[in-house]
Amino acid sequence: KGRGPPPPPPLPGTVPILQDGDLTLYQSMGIETYICNLSAKYKDLSPAEKAKDDMFSNFKEDLMQALAPYLFSKEGGAEAIPGICAKMLPIAEGLCPASGFVNGKDFPTKADLAILLLYKGFMPYQAAAVMGKVDFAAYPKMAAIAAAAAEADGIKEYIASD
């Protein structure tokens, strides 16, 4: 009710779903990759850079799968979430450059935007951080990437458009 027409079969009735003309996609990774492939800014990324982008995007999805159950029904989140984050976040932090964006570009790519989502996206990342009292500032390289990505042309305006 109020959500528009149901997706065409065989897609599930879940989000996210992207419709672009005759194309209908679901699954975050497929949608993110499709959108990046439409962007002239990302067309010249090397296969290695695209793979690094996918790695960080997959990390974001792995963290979501680990955290989300505690936000919706699984008990013990306040106790479990700090351990999950202490295990997973240092891995991503260790893969980040000491300065600049993940792929060394002068603009953020999908990897940097995945990190931005961890820092600015309330559900499930920041909601879990609140529940588990996890301080994302403890990961300074990711925090710097998120801050820089949030100020990038186009991203800053999108965030401000709320």
mmCIF file of N, CA, C and O in Angstrom, residues 15-90:
data_model
loop_
_atom_site.group_PDB
_atom_site.id
_atom_site.type_symbol
_atom_site.label_atom_id
_atom_site.label_comp_id
_atom_site.label_asym_id
_atom_site.label_seq_id
_atom_site.Cartn_x
_atom_site.Cartn_y
_atom_site.Cartn_z
ATOM 1 N N VAL A 15 13.347 -4.789 -0.564
ATOM 2 C CA VAL A 15 14.105 -3.661 -1.088
ATOM 3 C C VAL A 15 15.572 -3.972 -0.941
ATOM 4 O O VAL A 15 15.943 -4.777 -0.091
ATOM 5 N N PRO A 16 16.457 -3.432 -1.689
ATOM 6 C CA PRO A 16 16.181 -2.436 -2.714
ATOM 7 C C PRO A 16 15.812 -3.073 -4.054
ATOM 8 O O PRO A 16 16.247 -4.173 -4.366
ATOM 9 N N ILE A 17 15.017 -2.364 -4.786
ATOM 10 C CA ILE A 17 14.679 -2.731 -6.157
ATOM 11 C C ILE A 17 14.874 -1.481 -7.001
ATOM 12 O O ILE A 17 14.434 -0.396 -6.634
ATOM 13 N N LEU A 18 15.553 -1.626 -8.120
ATOM 14 C CA LEU A 18 15.774 -0.522 -9.035
ATOM 15 C C LEU A 18 15.084 -0.837 -10.342
ATOM 16 O O LEU A 18 15.236 -1.939 -10.881
ATOM 17 N N GLN A 19 14.322 0.115 -10.831
ATOM 18 C CA GLN A 19 13.725 -0.013 -12.153
ATOM 19 C C GLN A 19 14.247 1.137 -13.001
ATOM 20 O O GLN A 19 14.154 2.298 -12.604
ATOM 21 N N ASP A 20 14.814 0.805 -14.151
ATOM 22 C CA ASP A 20 15.342 1.787 -15.086
ATOM 23 C C ASP A 20 14.882 1.352 -16.465
ATOM 24 O O ASP A 20 15.452 0.443 -17.073
ATOM 25 N N GLY A 21 13.817 1.969 -16.930
ATOM 26 C CA GLY A 21 13.225 1.548 -18.197
ATOM 27 C C GLY A 21 12.700 0.135 -18.073
ATOM 28 O O GLY A 21 11.960 -0.178 -17.142
ATOM 29 N N ASP A 22 13.116 -0.740 -18.971
ATOM 30 C CA ASP A 22 12.671 -2.134 -18.941
ATOM 31 C C ASP A 22 13.494 -3.002 -17.986
ATOM 32 O O ASP A 22 13.168 -4.171 -17.792
ATOM 33 N N LEU A 23 14.551 -2.441 -17.420
ATOM 34 C CA LEU A 23 15.426 -3.198 -16.529
ATOM 35 C C LEU A 23 14.926 -3.109 -15.089
ATOM 36 O O LEU A 23 14.639 -2.019 -14.587
ATOM 37 N N THR A 24 14.814 -4.238 -14.442
ATOM 38 C CA THR A 24 14.489 -4.297 -13.021
ATOM 39 C C THR A 24 15.560 -5.130 -12.339
ATOM 40 O O THR A 24 15.852 -6.249 -12.755
ATOM 41 N N LEU A 25 16.162 -4.550 -11.315
ATOM 42 C CA LEU A 25 17.217 -5.225 -10.552
ATOM 43 C C LEU A 25 16.859 -5.215 -9.072
ATOM 44 O O LEU A 25 16.215 -4.294 -8.600
ATOM 45 N N TYR A 26 17.320 -6.222 -8.369
ATOM 46 C CA TYR A 26 17.316 -6.176 -6.917
ATOM 47 C C TYR A 26 18.671 -6.679 -6.464
ATOM 48 O O TYR A 26 19.471 -7.127 -7.278
ATOM 49 N N GLN A 27 18.951 -6.524 -5.202
ATOM 50 C CA GLN A 27 20.236 -6.819 -4.573
ATOM 51 C C GLN A 27 21.133 -5.586 -4.664
ATOM 52 O O GLN A 27 21.388 -5.052 -5.750
ATOM 53 N N SER A 28 21.611 -5.160 -3.527
ATOM 54 C CA SER A 28 22.414 -3.946 -3.432
ATOM 55 C C SER A 28 23.609 -3.951 -4.366
ATOM 56 O O SER A 28 23.873 -2.963 -5.055
ATOM 57 N N MET A 29 24.357 -5.038 -4.392
ATOM 58 C CA MET A 29 25.567 -5.071 -5.209
ATOM 59 C C MET A 29 25.261 -4.896 -6.693
ATOM 60 O O MET A 29 25.959 -4.166 -7.395
ATOM 61 N N GLY A 30 24.239 -5.564 -7.182
ATOM 62 C CA GLY A 30 23.871 -5.421 -8.589
ATOM 63 C C GLY A 30 23.464 -3.999 -8.915
ATOM 64 O O GLY A 30 23.866 -3.446 -9.950
ATOM 65 N N ILE A 31 22.691 -3.396 -8.029
ATOM 66 C CA ILE A 31 22.237 -2.013 -8.241
ATOM 67 C C ILE A 31 23.420 -1.051 -8.185
ATOM 68 O O ILE A 31 23.564 -0.178 -9.051
ATOM 69 N N GLU A 32 24.282 -1.205 -7.178
ATOM 70 C CA GLU A 32 25.441 -0.322 -7.063
ATOM 71 C C GLU A 32 26.343 -0.430 -8.294
ATOM 72 O O GLU A 32 26.804 0.582 -8.825
ATOM 73 N N THR A 33 26.595 -1.640 -8.744
ATOM 74 C CA THR A 33 27.455 -1.844 -9.910
ATOM 75 C C THR A 33 26.828 -1.239 -11.151
ATOM 76 O O THR A 33 27.509 -0.571 -11.947
ATOM 77 N N TYR A 34 25.531 -1.425 -11.329
ATOM 78 C CA TYR A 34 24.837 -0.862 -12.485
ATOM 79 C C TYR A 34 24.947 0.661 -12.494
ATOM 80 O O TYR A 34 25.303 1.269 -13.509
ATOM 81 N N ILE A 35 24.687 1.281 -11.358
ATOM 82 C CA ILE A 35 24.749 2.748 -11.274
ATOM 83 C C ILE A 35 26.164 3.238 -11.550
ATOM 84 O O ILE A 35 26.367 4.205 -12.286
ATOM 85 N N CYS A 36 27.157 2.559 -10.976
ATOM 86 C CA CYS A 36 28.549 2.959 -11.239
ATOM 87 C C CYS A 36 28.898 2.812 -12.717
ATOM 88 O O CYS A 36 29.605 3.652 -13.285
ATOM 89 N N ASN A 37 28.393 1.758 -13.358
ATOM 90 C CA ASN A 37 28.678 1.561 -14.777
ATOM 91 C C ASN A 37 28.025 2.615 -15.659
ATOM 92 O O ASN A 37 28.481 2.844 -16.785
ATOM 93 N N LEU A 38 27.000 3.275 -15.170
ATOM 94 C CA LEU A 38 26.359 4.353 -15.928
ATOM 95 C C LEU A 38 27.149 5.656 -15.844
ATOM 96 O O LEU A 38 26.972 6.545 -16.670
ATOM 97 N N SER A 39 27.989 5.786 -14.835
ATOM 98 C CA SER A 39 28.689 7.036 -14.564
ATOM 99 C C SER A 39 29.919 7.205 -15.446
ATOM 100 O O SER A 39 30.806 6.352 -15.471
ATOM 101 N N ALA A 40 29.994 8.326 -16.127
ATOM 102 C CA ALA A 40 31.172 8.629 -16.941
ATOM 103 C C ALA A 40 32.419 8.727 -16.066
ATOM 104 O O ALA A 40 33.522 8.381 -16.496
ATOM 105 N N LYS A 41 32.265 9.169 -14.833
ATOM 106 C CA LYS A 41 33.399 9.329 -13.920
ATOM 107 C C LYS A 41 34.063 7.994 -13.606
ATOM 108 O O LYS A 41 35.269 7.933 -13.367
ATOM 109 N N TYR A 42 33.287 6.921 -13.606
ATOM 110 C CA TYR A 42 33.823 5.616 -13.217
ATOM 111 C C TYR A 42 34.182 4.719 -14.398
ATOM 112 O O TYR A 42 34.694 3.630 -14.212
ATOM 113 N N LYS A 43 33.941 5.175 -15.620
ATOM 114 C CA LYS A 43 34.131 4.304 -16.789
ATOM 115 C C LYS A 43 35.583 3.909 -17.020
ATOM 116 O O LYS A 43 35.851 2.863 -17.588
ATOM 117 N N ASP A 44 36.527 4.728 -16.573
ATOM 118 C CA ASP A 44 37.934 4.437 -16.823
ATOM 119 C C ASP A 44 38.642 3.755 -15.656
ATOM 120 O O ASP A 44 39.866 3.620 -15.670
ATOM 121 N N LEU A 45 37.892 3.321 -14.647
ATOM 122 C CA LEU A 45 38.528 2.592 -13.551
ATOM 123 C C LEU A 45 39.083 1.274 -14.071
ATOM 124 O O LEU A 45 38.477 0.617 -14.920
ATOM 125 N N SER A 46 40.228 0.891 -13.567
ATOM 126 C CA SER A 46 40.846 -0.370 -13.986
ATOM 127 C C SER A 46 40.087 -1.541 -13.371
ATOM 128 O O SER A 46 39.345 -1.372 -12.395
ATOM 129 N N PRO A 47 40.291 -2.734 -13.895
ATOM 130 C CA PRO A 47 39.674 -3.912 -13.261
ATOM 131 C C PRO A 47 40.074 -4.049 -11.787
ATOM 132 O O PRO A 47 39.252 -4.427 -10.956
ATOM 133 N N ALA A 48 41.323 -3.734 -11.458
ATOM 134 C CA ALA A 48 41.758 -3.821 -10.061
ATOM 135 C C ALA A 48 41.015 -2.803 -9.186
ATOM 136 O O ALA A 48 40.628 -3.118 -8.057
ATOM 137 N N GLU A 49 40.825 -1.594 -9.704
ATOM 138 C CA GLU A 49 40.096 -0.571 -8.944
ATOM 139 C C GLU A 49 38.632 -0.970 -8.757
ATOM 140 O O GLU A 49 38.067 -0.795 -7.669
ATOM 141 N N LYS A 50 38.028 -1.511 -9.796
ATOM 142 C CA LYS A 50 36.642 -1.976 -9.681
ATOM 143 C C LYS A 50 36.532 -3.128 -8.690
ATOM 144 O O LYS A 50 35.573 -3.209 -7.921
ATOM 145 N N ALA A 51 37.518 -4.006 -8.687
ATOM 146 C CA ALA A 51 37.512 -5.128 -7.739
ATOM 147 C C ALA A 51 37.654 -4.616 -6.301
ATOM 148 O O ALA A 51 36.989 -5.114 -5.394
ATOM 149 N N LYS A 52 38.498 -3.619 -6.101
ATOM 150 C CA LYS A 52 38.660 -3.035 -4.771
ATOM 151 C C LYS A 52 37.344 -2.379 -4.335
ATOM 152 O O LYS A 52 36.933 -2.503 -3.180
ATOM 153 N N ASP A 53 36.686 -1.702 -5.259
ATOM 154 C CA ASP A 53 35.372 -1.121 -4.960
ATOM 155 C C ASP A 53 34.393 -2.205 -4.525
ATOM 156 O O ASP A 53 33.679 -2.052 -3.528
ATOM 157 N N ASP A 54 34.357 -3.297 -5.278
ATOM 158 C CA ASP A 54 33.443 -4.388 -4.937
ATOM 159 C C ASP A 54 33.785 -5.010 -3.587
ATOM 160 O O ASP A 54 32.896 -5.379 -2.823
ATOM 161 N N MET A 55 35.081 -5.108 -3.290
ATOM 162 C CA MET A 55 35.503 -5.678 -2.014
ATOM 163 C C MET A 55 34.946 -4.856 -0.846
ATOM 164 O O MET A 55 34.379 -5.407 0.104
ATOM 165 N N PHE A 56 35.076 -3.536 -0.915
ATOM 166 C CA PHE A 56 34.559 -2.696 0.169
ATOM 167 C C PHE A 56 33.035 -2.719 0.209
ATOM 168 O O PHE A 56 32.439 -2.718 1.278
ATOM 169 N N SER A 57 32.407 -2.763 -0.943
ATOM 170 C CA SER A 57 30.952 -2.839 -0.962
ATOM 171 C C SER A 57 30.473 -4.161 -0.372
ATOM 172 O O SER A 57 29.484 -4.208 0.371
ATOM 173 N N ASN A 58 31.182 -5.236 -0.684
ATOM 174 C CA ASN A 58 30.836 -6.536 -0.092
ATOM 175 C C ASN A 58 31.079 -6.544 1.411
ATOM 176 O O ASN A 58 30.311 -7.157 2.158
ATOM 177 N N PHE A 59 32.124 -5.877 1.862
ATOM 178 C CA PHE A 59 32.382 -5.756 3.296
ATOM 179 C C PHE A 59 31.187 -5.084 3.978
ATOM 180 O O PHE A 59 30.714 -5.533 5.030
ATOM 181 N N LYS A 60 30.705 -4.004 3.369
ATOM 182 C CA LYS A 60 29.531 -3.289 3.898
ATOM 183 C C LYS A 60 28.341 -4.241 4.019
ATOM 184 O O LYS A 60 27.643 -4.246 5.038
ATOM 185 N N GLU A 61 28.141 -5.057 3.008
ATOM 186 C CA GLU A 61 27.025 -6.004 3.039
ATOM 187 C C GLU A 61 27.240 -7.085 4.097
ATOM 188 O O GLU A 61 26.298 -7.482 4.792
ATOM 189 N N ASP A 62 28.476 -7.576 4.236
ATOM 190 C CA ASP A 62 28.777 -8.568 5.275
ATOM 191 C C ASP A 62 28.499 -8.006 6.662
ATOM 192 O O ASP A 62 27.929 -8.687 7.519
ATOM 193 N N LEU A 63 28.915 -6.762 6.876
ATOM 194 C CA LEU A 63 28.670 -6.136 8.179
ATOM 195 C C LEU A 63 27.171 -5.962 8.422
ATOM 196 O O LEU A 63 26.683 -6.198 9.527
ATOM 197 N N MET A 64 26.441 -5.591 7.372
ATOM 198 C CA MET A 64 24.995 -5.460 7.513
ATOM 199 C C MET A 64 24.372 -6.785 7.930
ATOM 200 O O MET A 64 23.527 -6.829 8.821
ATOM 201 N N GLN A 65 24.786 -7.867 7.294
ATOM 202 C CA GLN A 65 24.228 -9.186 7.627
ATOM 203 C C GLN A 65 24.542 -9.587 9.067
ATOM 204 O O GLN A 65 23.742 -10.254 9.716
ATOM 205 N N ALA A 66 25.688 -9.176 9.555
ATOM 206 C CA ALA A 66 26.067 -9.512 10.923
ATOM 207 C C ALA A 66 25.322 -8.672 11.959
ATOM 208 O O ALA A 66 24.994 -9.162 13.043
ATOM 209 N N LEU A 67 25.041 -7.408 11.634
ATOM 210 C CA LEU A 67 24.444 -6.490 12.600
ATOM 211 C C LEU A 67 22.920 -6.474 12.598
ATOM 212 O O LEU A 67 22.297 -6.369 13.659
ATOM 213 N N ALA A 68 22.329 -6.529 11.420
ATOM 214 C CA ALA A 68 20.878 -6.316 11.289
ATOM 215 C C ALA A 68 20.021 -7.225 12.158
ATOM 216 O O ALA A 68 19.031 -6.745 12.729
ATOM 217 N N PRO A 69 20.328 -8.501 12.304
ATOM 218 C CA PRO A 69 19.450 -9.339 13.130
ATOM 219 C C PRO A 69 19.263 -8.807 14.557
ATOM 220 O O PRO A 69 18.180 -8.928 15.128
ATOM 221 N N TYR A 70 20.301 -8.189 15.105
ATOM 222 C CA TYR A 70 20.208 -7.662 16.465
ATOM 223 C C TYR A 70 19.328 -6.422 16.543
ATOM 224 O O TYR A 70 18.815 -6.084 17.601
ATOM 225 N N LEU A 71 19.145 -5.760 15.435
ATOM 226 C CA LEU A 71 18.310 -4.556 15.426
ATOM 227 C C LEU A 71 16.831 -4.882 15.251
ATOM 228 O O LEU A 71 15.982 -4.052 15.532
ATOM 229 N N PHE A 72 16.539 -6.071 14.773
ATOM 230 C CA PHE A 72 15.152 -6.403 14.479
ATOM 231 C C PHE A 72 14.548 -7.431 15.422
ATOM 232 O O PHE A 72 13.382 -7.313 15.757
ATOM 233 N N SER A 73 15.294 -8.432 15.844
ATOM 234 C CA SER A 73 14.662 -9.419 16.717
ATOM 235 C C SER A 73 15.625 -10.233 17.564
ATOM 236 O O SER A 73 15.244 -10.719 18.623
ATOM 237 N N LYS A 74 16.837 -10.408 17.104
ATOM 238 C CA LYS A 74 17.775 -11.254 17.826
ATOM 239 C C LYS A 74 18.199 -10.566 19.127
ATOM 240 O O LYS A 74 18.560 -9.390 19.136
ATOM 241 N N GLU A 75 18.144 -11.299 20.197
ATOM 242 C CA GLU A 75 18.486 -10.730 21.497
ATOM 243 C C GLU A 75 19.997 -10.692 21.699
ATOM 244 O O GLU A 75 20.740 -11.400 21.045
ATOM 245 N N GLY A 76 20.431 -9.853 22.612
ATOM 246 C CA GLY A 76 21.831 -9.780 22.989
ATOM 247 C C GLY A 76 22.671 -8.856 22.136
ATOM 248 O O GLY A 76 23.898 -8.943 22.163
ATOM 249 N N GLY A 77 22.036 -7.947 21.416
ATOM 250 C CA GLY A 77 22.772 -7.057 20.530
ATOM 251 C C GLY A 77 23.766 -6.169 21.239
ATOM 252 O O GLY A 77 24.892 -5.992 20.768
ATOM 253 N N ALA A 78 23.378 -5.616 22.364
ATOM 254 C CA ALA A 78 24.281 -4.713 23.083
ATOM 255 C C ALA A 78 25.578 -5.417 23.461
ATOM 256 O O ALA A 78 26.644 -4.794 23.496
ATOM 257 N N GLU A 79 25.491 -6.715 23.713
ATOM 258 C CA GLU A 79 26.679 -7.490 24.068
ATOM 259 C C GLU A 79 27.431 -7.990 22.835
ATOM 260 O O GLU A 79 28.666 -8.042 22.835
ATOM 261 N N ALA A 80 26.717 -8.379 21.789
ATOM 262 C CA ALA A 80 27.338 -8.995 20.616
ATOM 263 C C ALA A 80 27.925 -7.993 19.632
ATOM 264 O O ALA A 80 28.968 -8.252 19.020
ATOM 265 N N ILE A 81 27.277 -6.869 19.457
ATOM 266 C CA ILE A 81 27.685 -5.905 18.428
ATOM 267 C C ILE A 81 29.115 -5.406 18.625
ATOM 268 O O ILE A 81 29.873 -5.333 17.643
ATOM 269 N N PRO A 82 29.548 -5.068 19.834
ATOM 270 C CA PRO A 82 30.943 -4.623 19.968
ATOM 271 C C PRO A 82 31.952 -5.668 19.480
ATOM 272 O O PRO A 82 32.950 -5.315 18.829
ATOM 273 N N GLY A 83 31.704 -6.924 19.746
ATOM 274 C CA GLY A 83 32.609 -7.978 19.294
ATOM 275 C C GLY A 83 32.607 -8.128 17.787
ATOM 276 O O GLY A 83 33.661 -8.343 17.177
ATOM 277 N N ILE A 84 31.427 -8.033 17.184
ATOM 278 C CA ILE A 84 31.332 -8.116 15.722
ATOM 279 C C ILE A 84 32.134 -6.980 15.095
ATOM 280 O O ILE A 84 32.937 -7.195 14.184
ATOM 281 N N CYS A 85 31.926 -5.778 15.603
ATOM 282 C CA CYS A 85 32.628 -4.619 15.043
ATOM 283 C C CYS A 85 34.130 -4.699 15.305
ATOM 284 O O CYS A 85 34.934 -4.359 14.431
ATOM 285 N N ALA A 86 34.519 -5.163 16.494
ATOM 286 C CA ALA A 86 35.942 -5.283 16.826
ATOM 287 C C ALA A 86 36.630 -6.319 15.948
ATOM 288 O O ALA A 86 37.838 -6.225 15.702
ATOM 289 N N LYS A 87 35.890 -7.273 15.456
ATOM 290 C CA LYS A 87 36.443 -8.294 14.574
ATOM 291 C C LYS A 87 36.502 -7.797 13.124
ATOM 292 O O LYS A 87 37.487 -8.031 12.421
ATOM 293 N N MET A 88 35.450 -7.087 12.678
ATOM 294 C CA MET A 88 35.330 -6.758 11.264
ATOM 295 C C MET A 88 35.921 -5.397 10.879
ATOM 296 O O MET A 88 36.555 -5.276 9.830
ATOM 297 N N LEU A 89 35.692 -4.372 11.671
ATOM 298 C CA LEU A 89 36.111 -3.027 11.275
ATOM 299 C C LEU A 89 37.629 -2.870 11.135
ATOM 300 O O LEU A 89 38.080 -2.174 10.214
ATOM 301 N N PRO A 90 38.435 -3.505 11.985
ATOM 302 C CA PRO A 90 39.889 -3.382 11.774
ATOM 303 C C PRO A 90 40.366 -3.955 10.437
ATOM 304 O O PRO A 90 41.372 -3.490 9.891
#
